[in-house]
N, CA, C and O atoms as a DFTB+ gen file, in Angstrom:
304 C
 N C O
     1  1     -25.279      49.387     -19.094
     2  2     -24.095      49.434     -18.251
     3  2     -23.242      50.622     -18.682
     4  3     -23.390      50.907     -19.871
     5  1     -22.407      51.366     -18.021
     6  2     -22.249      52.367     -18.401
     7  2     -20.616      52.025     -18.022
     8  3     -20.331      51.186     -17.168
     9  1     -19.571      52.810     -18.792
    10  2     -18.323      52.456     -19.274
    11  2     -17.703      52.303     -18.481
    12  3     -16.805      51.502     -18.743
    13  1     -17.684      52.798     -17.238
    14  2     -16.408      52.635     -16.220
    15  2     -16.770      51.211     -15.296
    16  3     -16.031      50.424     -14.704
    17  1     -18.136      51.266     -15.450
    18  2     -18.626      49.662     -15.270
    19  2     -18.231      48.514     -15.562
    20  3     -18.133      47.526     -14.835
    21  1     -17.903      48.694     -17.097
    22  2     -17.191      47.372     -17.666
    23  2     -16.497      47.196     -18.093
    24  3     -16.140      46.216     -18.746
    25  1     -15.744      48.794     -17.683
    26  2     -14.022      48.655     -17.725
    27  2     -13.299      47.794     -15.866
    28  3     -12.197      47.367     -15.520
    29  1     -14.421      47.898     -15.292
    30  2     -14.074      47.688     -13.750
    31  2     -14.326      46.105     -14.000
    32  3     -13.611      45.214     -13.543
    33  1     -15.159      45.971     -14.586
    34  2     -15.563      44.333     -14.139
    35  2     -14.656      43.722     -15.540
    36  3     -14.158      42.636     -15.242
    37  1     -14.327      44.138     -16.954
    38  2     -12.861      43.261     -17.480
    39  2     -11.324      43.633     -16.500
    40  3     -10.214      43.290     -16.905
    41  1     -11.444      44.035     -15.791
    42  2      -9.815      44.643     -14.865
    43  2     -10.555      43.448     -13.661
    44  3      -9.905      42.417     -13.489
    45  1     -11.536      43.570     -13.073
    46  2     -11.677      41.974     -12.479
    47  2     -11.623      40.774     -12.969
    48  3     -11.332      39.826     -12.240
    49  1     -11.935      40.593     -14.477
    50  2     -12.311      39.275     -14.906
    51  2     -10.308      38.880     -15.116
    52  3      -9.756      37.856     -14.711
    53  1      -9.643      40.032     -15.835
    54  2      -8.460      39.758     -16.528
    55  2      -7.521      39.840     -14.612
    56  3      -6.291      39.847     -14.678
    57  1      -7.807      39.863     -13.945
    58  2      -7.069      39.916     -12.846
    59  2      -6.999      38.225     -12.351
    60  3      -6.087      37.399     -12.320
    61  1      -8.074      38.203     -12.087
    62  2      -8.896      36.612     -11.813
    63  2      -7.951      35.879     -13.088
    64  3      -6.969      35.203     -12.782
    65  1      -8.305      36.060     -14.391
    66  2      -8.326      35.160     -14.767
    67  2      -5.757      35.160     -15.052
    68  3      -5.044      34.300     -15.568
    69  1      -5.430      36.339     -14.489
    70  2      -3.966      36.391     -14.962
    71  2      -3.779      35.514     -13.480
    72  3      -3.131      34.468     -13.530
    73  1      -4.329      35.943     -12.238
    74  2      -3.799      34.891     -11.094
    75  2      -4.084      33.561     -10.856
    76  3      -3.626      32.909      -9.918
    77  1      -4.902      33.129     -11.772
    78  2      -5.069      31.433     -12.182
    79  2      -4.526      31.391     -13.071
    80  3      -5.338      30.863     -13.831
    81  1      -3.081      31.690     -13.990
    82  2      -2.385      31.509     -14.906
    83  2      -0.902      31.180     -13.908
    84  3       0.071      30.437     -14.035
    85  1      -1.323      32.093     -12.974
    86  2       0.135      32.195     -11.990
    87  2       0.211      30.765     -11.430
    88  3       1.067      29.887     -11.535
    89  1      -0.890      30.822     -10.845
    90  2      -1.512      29.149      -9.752
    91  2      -1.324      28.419     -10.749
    92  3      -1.129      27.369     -10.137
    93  1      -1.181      28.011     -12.332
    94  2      -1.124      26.815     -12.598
    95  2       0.414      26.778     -13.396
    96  3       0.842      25.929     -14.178
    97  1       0.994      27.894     -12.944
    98  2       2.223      28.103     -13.185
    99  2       3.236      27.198     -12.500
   100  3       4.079      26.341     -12.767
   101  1       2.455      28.147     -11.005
   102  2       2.913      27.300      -9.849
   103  2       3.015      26.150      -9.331
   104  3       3.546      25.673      -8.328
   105  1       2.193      25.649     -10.501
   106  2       1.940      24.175     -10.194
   107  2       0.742      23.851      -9.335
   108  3       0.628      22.836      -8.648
   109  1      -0.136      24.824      -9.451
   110  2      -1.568      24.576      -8.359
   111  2      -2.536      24.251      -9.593
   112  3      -3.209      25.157     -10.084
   113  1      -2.588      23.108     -10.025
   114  2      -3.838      22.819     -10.870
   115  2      -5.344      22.184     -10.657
   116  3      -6.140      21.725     -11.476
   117  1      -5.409      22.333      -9.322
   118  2      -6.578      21.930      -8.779
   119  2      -6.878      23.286      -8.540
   120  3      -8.094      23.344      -8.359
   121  1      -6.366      24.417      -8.449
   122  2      -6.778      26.117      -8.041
   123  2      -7.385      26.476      -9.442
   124  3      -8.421      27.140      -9.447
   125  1      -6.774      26.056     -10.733
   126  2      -7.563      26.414     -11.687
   127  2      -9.016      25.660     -12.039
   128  3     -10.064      26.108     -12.506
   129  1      -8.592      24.225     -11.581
   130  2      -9.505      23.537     -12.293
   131  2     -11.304      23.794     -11.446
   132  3     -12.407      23.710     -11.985
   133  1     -10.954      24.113      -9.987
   134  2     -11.789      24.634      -9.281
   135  2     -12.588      26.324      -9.434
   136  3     -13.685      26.625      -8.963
   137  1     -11.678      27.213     -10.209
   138  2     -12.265      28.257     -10.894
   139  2     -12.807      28.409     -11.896
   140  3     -13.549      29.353     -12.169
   141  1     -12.374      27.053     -12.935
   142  2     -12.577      27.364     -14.452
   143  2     -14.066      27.161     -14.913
   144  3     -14.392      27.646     -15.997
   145  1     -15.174      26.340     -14.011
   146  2     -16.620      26.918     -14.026
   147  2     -17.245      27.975     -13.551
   148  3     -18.322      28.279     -14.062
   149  1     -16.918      28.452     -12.894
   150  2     -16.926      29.834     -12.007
   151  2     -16.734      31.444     -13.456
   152  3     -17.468      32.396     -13.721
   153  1     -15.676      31.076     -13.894
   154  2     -14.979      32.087     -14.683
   155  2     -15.686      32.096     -15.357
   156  3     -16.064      33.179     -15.803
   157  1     -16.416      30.544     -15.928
   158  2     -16.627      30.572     -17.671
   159  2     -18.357      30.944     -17.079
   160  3     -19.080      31.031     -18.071
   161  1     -18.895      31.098     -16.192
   162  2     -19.965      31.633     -15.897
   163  2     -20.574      33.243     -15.909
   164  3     -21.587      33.817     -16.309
   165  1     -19.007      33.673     -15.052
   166  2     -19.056      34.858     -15.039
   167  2     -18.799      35.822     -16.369
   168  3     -19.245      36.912     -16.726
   169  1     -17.915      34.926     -16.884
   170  2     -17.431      35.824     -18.698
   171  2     -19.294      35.808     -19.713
   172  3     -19.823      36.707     -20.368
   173  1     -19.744      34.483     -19.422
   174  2     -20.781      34.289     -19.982
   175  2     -21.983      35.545     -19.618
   176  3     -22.115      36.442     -20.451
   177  1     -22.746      35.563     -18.493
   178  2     -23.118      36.718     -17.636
   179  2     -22.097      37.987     -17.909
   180  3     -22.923      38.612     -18.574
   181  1     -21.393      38.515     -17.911
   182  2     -20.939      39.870     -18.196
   183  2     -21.548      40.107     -20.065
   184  3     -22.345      40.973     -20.426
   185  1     -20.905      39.102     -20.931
   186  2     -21.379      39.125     -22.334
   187  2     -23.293      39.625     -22.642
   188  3     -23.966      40.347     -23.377
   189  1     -23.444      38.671     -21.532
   190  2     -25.078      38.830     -21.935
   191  2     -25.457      40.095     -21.401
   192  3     -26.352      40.722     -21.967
   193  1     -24.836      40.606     -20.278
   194  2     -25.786      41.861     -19.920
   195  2     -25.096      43.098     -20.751
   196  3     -25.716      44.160     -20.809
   197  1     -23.510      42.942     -21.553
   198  2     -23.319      43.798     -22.325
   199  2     -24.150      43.997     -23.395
   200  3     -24.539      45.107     -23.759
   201  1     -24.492      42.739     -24.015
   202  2     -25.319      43.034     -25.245
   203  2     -26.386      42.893     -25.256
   204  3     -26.936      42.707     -26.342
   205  1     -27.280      42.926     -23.840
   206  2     -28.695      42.823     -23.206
   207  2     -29.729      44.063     -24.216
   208  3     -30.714      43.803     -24.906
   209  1     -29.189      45.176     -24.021
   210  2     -29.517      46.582     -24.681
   211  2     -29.128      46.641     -26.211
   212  3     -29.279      47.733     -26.759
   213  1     -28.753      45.822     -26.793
   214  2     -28.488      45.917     -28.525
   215  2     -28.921      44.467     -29.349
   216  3     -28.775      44.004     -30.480
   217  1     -29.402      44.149     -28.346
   218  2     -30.659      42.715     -28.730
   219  2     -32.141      43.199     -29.036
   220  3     -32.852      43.611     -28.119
   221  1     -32.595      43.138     -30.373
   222  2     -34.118      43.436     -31.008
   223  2     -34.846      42.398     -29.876
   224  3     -34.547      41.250     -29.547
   225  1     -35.722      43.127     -29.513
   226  2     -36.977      42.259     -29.010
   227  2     -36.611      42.194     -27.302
   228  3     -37.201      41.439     -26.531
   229  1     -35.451      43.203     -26.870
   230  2     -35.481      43.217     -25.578
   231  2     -36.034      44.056     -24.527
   232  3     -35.819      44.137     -23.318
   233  1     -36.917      44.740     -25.449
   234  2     -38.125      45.343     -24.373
   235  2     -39.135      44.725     -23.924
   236  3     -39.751      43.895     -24.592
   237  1     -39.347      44.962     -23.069
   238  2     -40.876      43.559     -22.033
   239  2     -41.662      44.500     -22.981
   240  3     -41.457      45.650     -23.368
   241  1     -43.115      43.143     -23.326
   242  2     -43.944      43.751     -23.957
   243  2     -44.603      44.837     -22.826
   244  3     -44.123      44.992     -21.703
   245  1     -45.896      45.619     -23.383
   246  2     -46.514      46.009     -22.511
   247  2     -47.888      45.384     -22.145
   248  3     -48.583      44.586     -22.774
   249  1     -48.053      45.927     -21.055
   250  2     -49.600      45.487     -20.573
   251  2     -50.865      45.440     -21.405
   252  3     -51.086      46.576     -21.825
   253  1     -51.531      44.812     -21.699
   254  2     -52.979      45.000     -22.226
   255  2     -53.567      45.555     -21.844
   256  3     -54.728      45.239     -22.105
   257  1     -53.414      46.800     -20.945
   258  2     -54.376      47.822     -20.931
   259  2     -53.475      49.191     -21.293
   260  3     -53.826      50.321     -20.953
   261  1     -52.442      48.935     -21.926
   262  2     -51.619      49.945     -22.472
   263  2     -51.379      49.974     -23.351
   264  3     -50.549      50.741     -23.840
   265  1     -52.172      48.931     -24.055
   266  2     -52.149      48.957     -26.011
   267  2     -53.006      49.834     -26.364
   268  3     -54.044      49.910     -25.708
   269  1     -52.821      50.596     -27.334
   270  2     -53.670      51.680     -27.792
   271  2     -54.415      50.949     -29.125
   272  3     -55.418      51.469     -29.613
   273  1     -53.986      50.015     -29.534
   274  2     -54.949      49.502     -30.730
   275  2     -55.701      48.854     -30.132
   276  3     -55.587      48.483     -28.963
   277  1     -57.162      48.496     -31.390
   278  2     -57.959      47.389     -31.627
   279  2     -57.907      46.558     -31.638
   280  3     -56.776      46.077     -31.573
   281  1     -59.023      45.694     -31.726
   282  2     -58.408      44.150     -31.689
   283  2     -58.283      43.828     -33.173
   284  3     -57.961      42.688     -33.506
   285  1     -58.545      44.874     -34.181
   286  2     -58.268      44.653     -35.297
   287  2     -56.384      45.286     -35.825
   288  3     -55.957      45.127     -36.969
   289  1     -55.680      45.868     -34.852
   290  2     -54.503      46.162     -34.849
   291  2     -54.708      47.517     -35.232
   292  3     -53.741      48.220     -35.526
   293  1     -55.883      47.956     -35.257
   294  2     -55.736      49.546     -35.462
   295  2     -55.606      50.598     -34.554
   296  3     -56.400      50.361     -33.644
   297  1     -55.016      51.627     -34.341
   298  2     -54.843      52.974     -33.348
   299  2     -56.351      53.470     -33.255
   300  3     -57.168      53.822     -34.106
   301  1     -56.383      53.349     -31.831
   302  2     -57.814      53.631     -31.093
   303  2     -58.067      55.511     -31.400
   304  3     -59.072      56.077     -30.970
């Protein structure tokens, strides 16, 4: 993801999440309580695809006909 990306999508999440502060300000607590799975989905999903790329083991393996070793693990 590249920076202006997930500077755009925390300026959505913190927008969302400052106008359901307002609504339960206001006394609308069925407006939060109806977002607050929604939010905690979306915060969850933004986290994972930030740190998707700095997770060991997140390259798809490759194909078995694109291994260059043996079946003894040695370089063909």
């Amino acid at each position: 993801m590249g920076m202006k990306l997930i500077w755009a999508v925390i300026a959505v999440v913190t927008t969302v999440l400052a106008w359901s502060v307002v609504m339960v300000t206001l006394g609308q607590t069925a407006a939060i309580a109806t977002l607050v799975p929604s939010l905690g989905l979306l915060v969850q999903q933004i986290v994972q695809a930030a740190t998707a790329g700095t997770r060991t083991g997140g390259r798809a393996p490759t194909a078995p006909g694109d291994d260059t070793r043996d079946s003894a693990g040695e370089p063909r």
